CSV table of C-alpha atoms and ligand atoms in Angstrom, one decimal:
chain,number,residue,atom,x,y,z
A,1,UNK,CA,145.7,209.1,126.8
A,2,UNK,CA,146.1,211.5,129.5
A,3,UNK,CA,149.8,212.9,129.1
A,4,UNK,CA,152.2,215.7,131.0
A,5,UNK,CA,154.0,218.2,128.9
A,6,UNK,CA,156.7,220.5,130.5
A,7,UNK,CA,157.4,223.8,129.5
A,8,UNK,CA,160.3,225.8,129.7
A,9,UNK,CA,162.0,229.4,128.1
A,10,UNK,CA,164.6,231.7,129.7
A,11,UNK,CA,165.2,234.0,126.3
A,12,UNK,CA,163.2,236.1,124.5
A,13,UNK,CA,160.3,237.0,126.8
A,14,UNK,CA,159.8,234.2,128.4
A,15,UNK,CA,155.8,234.5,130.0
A,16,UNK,CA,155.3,235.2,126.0
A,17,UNK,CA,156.9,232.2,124.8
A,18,UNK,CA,155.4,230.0,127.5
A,19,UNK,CA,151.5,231.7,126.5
A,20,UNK,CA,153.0,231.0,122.8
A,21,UNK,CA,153.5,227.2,123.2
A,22,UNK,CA,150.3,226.5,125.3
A,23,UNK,CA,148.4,228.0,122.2
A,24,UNK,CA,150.1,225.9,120.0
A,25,UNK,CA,148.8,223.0,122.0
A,26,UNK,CA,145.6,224.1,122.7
A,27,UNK,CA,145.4,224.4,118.7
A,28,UNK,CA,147.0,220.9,118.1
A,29,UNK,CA,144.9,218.4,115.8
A,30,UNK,CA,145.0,215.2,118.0
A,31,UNK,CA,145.3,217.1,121.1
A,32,UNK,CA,143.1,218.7,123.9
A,33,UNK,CA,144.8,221.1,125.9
A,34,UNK,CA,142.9,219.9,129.5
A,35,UNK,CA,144.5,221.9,132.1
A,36,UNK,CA,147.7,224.1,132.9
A,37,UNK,CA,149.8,225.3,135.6
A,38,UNK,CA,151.0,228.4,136.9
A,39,UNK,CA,154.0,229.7,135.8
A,40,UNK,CA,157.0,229.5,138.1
A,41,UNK,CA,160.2,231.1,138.0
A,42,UNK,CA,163.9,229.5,138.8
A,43,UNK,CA,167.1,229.8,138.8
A,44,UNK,CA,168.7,227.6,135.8
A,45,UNK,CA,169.6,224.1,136.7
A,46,UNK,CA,173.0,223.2,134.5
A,47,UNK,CA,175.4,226.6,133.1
A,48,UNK,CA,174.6,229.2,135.8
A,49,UNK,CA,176.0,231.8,133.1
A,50,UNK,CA,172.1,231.9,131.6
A,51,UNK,CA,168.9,234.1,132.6
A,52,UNK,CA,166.6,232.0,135.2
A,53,UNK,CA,163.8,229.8,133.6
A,54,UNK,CA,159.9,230.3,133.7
A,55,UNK,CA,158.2,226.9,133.5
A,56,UNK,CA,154.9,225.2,133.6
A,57,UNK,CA,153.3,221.9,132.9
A,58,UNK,CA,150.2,221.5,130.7
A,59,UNK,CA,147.5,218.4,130.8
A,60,UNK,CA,146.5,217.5,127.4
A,61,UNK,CA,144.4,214.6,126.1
A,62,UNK,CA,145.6,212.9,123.1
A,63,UNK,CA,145.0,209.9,120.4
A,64,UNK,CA,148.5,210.7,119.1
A,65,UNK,CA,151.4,207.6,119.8
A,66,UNK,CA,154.4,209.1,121.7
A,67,UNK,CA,156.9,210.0,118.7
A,68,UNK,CA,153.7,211.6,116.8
A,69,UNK,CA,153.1,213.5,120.1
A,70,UNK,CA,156.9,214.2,120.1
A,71,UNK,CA,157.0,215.4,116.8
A,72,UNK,CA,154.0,218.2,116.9
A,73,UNK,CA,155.9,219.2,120.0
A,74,UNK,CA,159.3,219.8,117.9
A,75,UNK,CA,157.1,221.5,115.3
A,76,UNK,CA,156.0,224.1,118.0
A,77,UNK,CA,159.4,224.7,119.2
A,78,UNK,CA,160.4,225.2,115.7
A,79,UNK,CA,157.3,227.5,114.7
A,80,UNK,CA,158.3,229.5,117.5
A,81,UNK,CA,162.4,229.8,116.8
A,82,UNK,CA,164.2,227.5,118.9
A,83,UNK,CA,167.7,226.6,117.7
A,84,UNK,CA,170.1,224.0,119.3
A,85,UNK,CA,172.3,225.5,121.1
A,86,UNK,CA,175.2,224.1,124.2
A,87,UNK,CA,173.8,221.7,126.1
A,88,UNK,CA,172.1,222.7,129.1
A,89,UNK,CA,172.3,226.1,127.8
A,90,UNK,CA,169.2,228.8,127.3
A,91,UNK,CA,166.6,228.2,125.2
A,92,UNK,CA,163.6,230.2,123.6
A,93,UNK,CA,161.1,226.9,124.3
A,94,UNK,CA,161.2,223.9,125.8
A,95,UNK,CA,158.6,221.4,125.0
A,96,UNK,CA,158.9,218.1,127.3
A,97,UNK,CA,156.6,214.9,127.2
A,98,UNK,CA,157.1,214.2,130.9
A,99,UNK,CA,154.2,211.3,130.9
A,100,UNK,CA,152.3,209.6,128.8
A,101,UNK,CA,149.3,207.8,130.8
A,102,UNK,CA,151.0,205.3,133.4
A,103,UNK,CA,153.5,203.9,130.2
A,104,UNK,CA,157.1,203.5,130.5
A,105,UNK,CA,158.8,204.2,126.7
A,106,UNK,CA,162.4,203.6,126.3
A,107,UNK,CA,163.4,204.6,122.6
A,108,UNK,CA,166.7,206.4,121.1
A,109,UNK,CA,164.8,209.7,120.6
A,110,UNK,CA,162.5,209.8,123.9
A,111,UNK,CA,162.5,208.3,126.9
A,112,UNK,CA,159.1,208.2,129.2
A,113,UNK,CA,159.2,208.9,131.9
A,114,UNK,CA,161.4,212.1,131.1
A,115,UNK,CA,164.7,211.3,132.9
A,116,UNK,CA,165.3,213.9,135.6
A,117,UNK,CA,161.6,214.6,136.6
A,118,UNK,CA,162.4,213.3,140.3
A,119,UNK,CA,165.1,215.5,140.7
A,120,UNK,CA,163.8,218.8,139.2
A,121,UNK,CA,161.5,221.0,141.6
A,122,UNK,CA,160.5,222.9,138.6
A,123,UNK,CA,158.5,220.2,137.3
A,124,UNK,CA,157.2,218.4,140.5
A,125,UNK,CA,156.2,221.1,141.5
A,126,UNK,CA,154.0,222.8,138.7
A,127,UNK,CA,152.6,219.5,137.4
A,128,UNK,CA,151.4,218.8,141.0
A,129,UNK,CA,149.4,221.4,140.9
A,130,UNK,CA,147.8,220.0,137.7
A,131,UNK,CA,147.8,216.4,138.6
A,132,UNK,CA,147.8,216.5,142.7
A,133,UNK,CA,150.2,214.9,144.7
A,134,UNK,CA,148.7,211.5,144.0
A,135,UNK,CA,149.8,211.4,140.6
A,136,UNK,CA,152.2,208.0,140.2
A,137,UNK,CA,155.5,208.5,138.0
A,138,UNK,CA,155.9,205.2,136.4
A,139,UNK,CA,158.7,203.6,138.3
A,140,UNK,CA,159.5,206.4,140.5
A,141,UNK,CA,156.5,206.9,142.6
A,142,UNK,CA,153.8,209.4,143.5
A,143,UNK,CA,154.5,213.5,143.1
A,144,UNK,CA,153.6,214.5,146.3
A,145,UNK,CA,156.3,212.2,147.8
A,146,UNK,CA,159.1,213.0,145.2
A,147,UNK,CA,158.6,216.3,146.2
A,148,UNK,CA,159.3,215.9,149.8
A,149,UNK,CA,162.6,214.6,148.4
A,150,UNK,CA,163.6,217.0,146.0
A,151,UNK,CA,166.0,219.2,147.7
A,152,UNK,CA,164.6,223.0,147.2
A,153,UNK,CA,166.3,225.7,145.0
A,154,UNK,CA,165.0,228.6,144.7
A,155,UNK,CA,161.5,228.8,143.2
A,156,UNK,CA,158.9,231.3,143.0
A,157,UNK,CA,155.1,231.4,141.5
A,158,UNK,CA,155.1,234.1,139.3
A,159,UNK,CA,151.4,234.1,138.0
A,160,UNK,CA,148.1,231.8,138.4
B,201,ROI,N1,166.6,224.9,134.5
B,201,ROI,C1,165.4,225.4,134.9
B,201,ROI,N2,165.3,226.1,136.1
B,201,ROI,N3,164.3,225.2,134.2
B,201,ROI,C2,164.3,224.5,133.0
B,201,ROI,O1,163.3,224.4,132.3
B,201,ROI,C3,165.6,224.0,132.6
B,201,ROI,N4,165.7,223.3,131.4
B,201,ROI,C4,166.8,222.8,131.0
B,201,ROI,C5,168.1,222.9,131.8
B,201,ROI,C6,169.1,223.6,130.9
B,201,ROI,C7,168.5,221.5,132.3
B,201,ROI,N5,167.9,223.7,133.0
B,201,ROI,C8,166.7,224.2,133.4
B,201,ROI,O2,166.8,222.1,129.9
């Protein structure tokens, strides 16, 4: 199964913690790391009273069913620190499973798609450039089109 991960950090050296994570999937049994983006800078989307965000999306290829996926992706985030914090608030990773093949997935601890995608230019924007615009979102429609939609915040590429 072809599946999206999103990646996100605004504490704690955040280009580190993003290089971090894509190790840890590229090392993941079950899991082959296929292609990732750049990593782009923005200012935070909820609590403005936070550091901006660096984010990327990653391509991997996996046997793993959606809730194992979901749990090596909390494993990750916990290898590498993160705590629960206020809602919306800053974070040291983020670790989101944005698509998984062309599958919709409704269930109490993950929804698929990842709510939000369509609204947030700091995931169209970096998994475009992974997928192309011609990637369809499962009941939502294709990339390149969501992003002619999605109103846009600041957002900056801060390295290929
Ligand atoms: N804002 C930005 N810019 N990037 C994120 O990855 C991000 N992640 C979040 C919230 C707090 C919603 N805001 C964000 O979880």
């Amino acid at each position: 199964m072809l599946v999206y991960i999103g990646l996100g950090s605004n504490l704690q050296e955040p280009i580190e913690q993003i290089e971090c994570a894509l190790a840890g999937l590229e090392q993941m049994d079950g899991g082959w790391l296929s292609n990732f983006s750049s990593l782009y800078r923005s200012p935070p989307m909820g609590p403005q009273n936070q550091p901006d965000y660096l984010n990327a999306v990653a391509e991997i290829e996996t046997t793993l069913a959606p809730l194992e996926l979901l749990d090596r992706l909390q494993q990750i985030e916990g290898q590498q620190g993160r705590v629960r914090g206020r809602r919306w608030g800053e974070r040291i990773i983020d670790l989101d499973l944005l698509l998984y093949g062309d599958e919709i997935f409704d269930h109490p601890r993950l929804q698929i798609p990842h709510p939000g995608i369509a609204e947030r230019l700091f995931v169209l924007l970096p998994m475009e450039e992974v997928a192309g615009p011609d990637l369809e979102i499962p009941g939502l429609g294709r990339v390149g089109e969501l992003l002619k939609k999605c109103k846009g915040d600041e957002i900056t590429k801060v390295r290929q």
